[in-house]
């Protein structure tokens, strides 16, 4: 019936909102970790790993994924002597 359909739609929206909020929270945590790693003088690969985690979490929201070539370009900018 119509009432049941509306109730299911609300439940789906709530589930989606919770999932999206979790993805944003994880992205923020990854970016904080990346910033902490940079401040601590960690190697660029550590910073990149945290940044990739953030991009992956944000990709859950947009449906996009981090492609390897983008990751490589970011890493090349960090590396000295390449």
mmCIF file of C-alpha atoms in Angstrom:
data_model
loop_
_atom_site.group_PDB
_atom_site.id
_atom_site.type_symbol
_atom_site.label_atom_id
_atom_site.label_comp_id
_atom_site.label_asym_id
_atom_site.label_seq_id
_atom_site.Cartn_x
_atom_site.Cartn_y
_atom_site.Cartn_z
ATOM 1 C CA UNK A 1 0.000 0.000 0.000
ATOM 2 C CA UNK A 2 0.986 3.663 -0.316
ATOM 3 C CA UNK A 3 1.699 4.084 3.396
ATOM 4 C CA UNK A 4 4.164 1.170 3.378
ATOM 5 C CA UNK A 5 5.881 2.511 0.270
ATOM 6 C CA UNK A 6 6.366 5.945 1.849
ATOM 7 C CA UNK A 7 7.719 4.383 5.040
ATOM 8 C CA UNK A 8 10.248 2.334 3.038
ATOM 9 C CA UNK A 9 11.316 5.418 1.094
ATOM 10 C CA UNK A 10 11.943 7.320 4.348
ATOM 11 C CA UNK A 11 13.964 4.420 5.715
ATOM 12 C CA UNK A 12 16.084 4.324 2.565
ATOM 13 C CA UNK A 13 16.720 8.082 2.765
ATOM 14 C CA UNK A 14 17.781 7.779 6.388
ATOM 15 C CA UNK A 15 20.134 4.909 5.533
ATOM 16 C CA UNK A 16 21.631 6.903 2.673
ATOM 17 C CA UNK A 17 22.090 9.947 4.915
ATOM 18 C CA UNK A 18 23.865 7.869 7.552
ATOM 19 C CA UNK A 19 26.105 6.302 4.913
ATOM 20 C CA UNK A 20 26.942 9.698 3.427
ATOM 21 C CA UNK A 21 27.679 11.206 6.834
ATOM 22 C CA UNK A 22 29.992 8.281 7.578
ATOM 23 C CA UNK A 23 31.861 8.809 4.297
ATOM 24 C CA UNK A 24 32.332 12.524 5.044
ATOM 25 C CA UNK A 25 33.515 11.734 8.569
ATOM 26 C CA UNK A 26 36.069 9.242 7.246
ATOM 27 C CA UNK A 27 37.292 11.714 4.614
ATOM 28 C CA UNK A 28 37.840 14.364 7.285
ATOM 29 C CA UNK A 29 39.682 11.886 9.505
ATOM 30 C CA UNK A 30 41.953 10.861 6.627
ATOM 31 C CA UNK A 31 42.720 14.494 5.772
ATOM 32 C CA UNK A 32 43.508 15.271 9.412
ATOM 33 C CA UNK A 33 45.860 12.296 9.440
ATOM 34 C CA UNK A 34 47.517 13.527 6.244
ATOM 35 C CA UNK A 35 47.982 16.989 7.740
ATOM 36 C CA UNK A 36 49.367 15.519 10.965
ATOM 37 C CA UNK A 37 51.767 13.376 8.929
ATOM 38 C CA UNK A 38 53.000 16.412 6.980
ATOM 39 C CA UNK A 39 53.474 18.426 10.176
ATOM 40 C CA UNK A 40 55.407 15.529 11.695
ATOM 41 C CA UNK A 41 57.726 15.402 8.686
ATOM 42 C CA UNK A 42 56.557 11.985 7.552
ATOM 43 C CA UNK A 43 57.539 10.753 4.118
ATOM 44 C CA UNK A 44 55.342 11.753 1.176
ATOM 45 C CA UNK A 45 54.108 8.205 0.651
ATOM 46 C CA UNK A 46 52.532 8.239 4.129
ATOM 47 C CA UNK A 47 50.803 11.539 3.371
ATOM 48 C CA UNK A 48 49.656 10.217 0.007
ATOM 49 C CA UNK A 49 48.201 7.072 1.558
ATOM 50 C CA UNK A 50 46.061 9.171 3.901
ATOM 51 C CA UNK A 51 45.033 11.485 1.060
ATOM 52 C CA UNK A 52 44.012 8.503 -1.069
ATOM 53 C CA UNK A 53 41.826 7.299 1.795
ATOM 54 C CA UNK A 54 40.080 10.676 1.864
ATOM 55 C CA UNK A 55 39.581 10.660 -1.891
ATOM 56 C CA UNK A 56 38.178 7.148 -1.727
ATOM 57 C CA UNK A 57 35.700 8.123 0.988
ATOM 58 C CA UNK A 58 34.606 11.154 -1.033
ATOM 59 C CA UNK A 59 34.289 8.913 -4.063
ATOM 60 C CA UNK A 60 31.601 7.006 -2.211
ATOM 61 C CA UNK A 61 29.542 10.209 -2.265
ATOM 62 C CA UNK A 62 30.127 11.124 -5.885
ATOM 63 C CA UNK A 63 30.419 7.662 -7.370
ATOM 64 C CA UNK A 64 33.863 8.508 -8.696
ATOM 65 C CA UNK A 65 36.987 6.558 -7.937
ATOM 66 C CA UNK A 66 40.585 7.651 -7.635
ATOM 67 C CA UNK A 67 42.418 6.637 -10.740
ATOM 68 C CA UNK A 68 46.012 5.478 -10.521
ATOM 69 C CA UNK A 69 47.294 8.201 -12.851
ATOM 70 C CA UNK A 70 45.909 10.904 -10.546
ATOM 71 C CA UNK A 71 47.627 9.257 -7.608
ATOM 72 C CA UNK A 72 50.883 9.050 -9.561
ATOM 73 C CA UNK A 73 50.724 12.742 -10.470
ATOM 74 C CA UNK A 74 50.200 13.683 -6.836
ATOM 75 C CA UNK A 75 53.099 11.469 -5.739
ATOM 76 C CA UNK A 76 55.422 12.920 -8.402
ATOM 77 C CA UNK A 77 54.837 16.413 -7.032
ATOM 78 C CA UNK A 78 55.939 15.266 -3.586
ATOM 79 C CA UNK A 79 59.053 13.430 -4.749
ATOM 80 C CA UNK A 80 62.322 15.302 -4.965
ATOM 81 C CA UNK A 81 64.804 14.409 -7.688
ATOM 82 C CA UNK A 82 62.384 12.875 -10.164
#
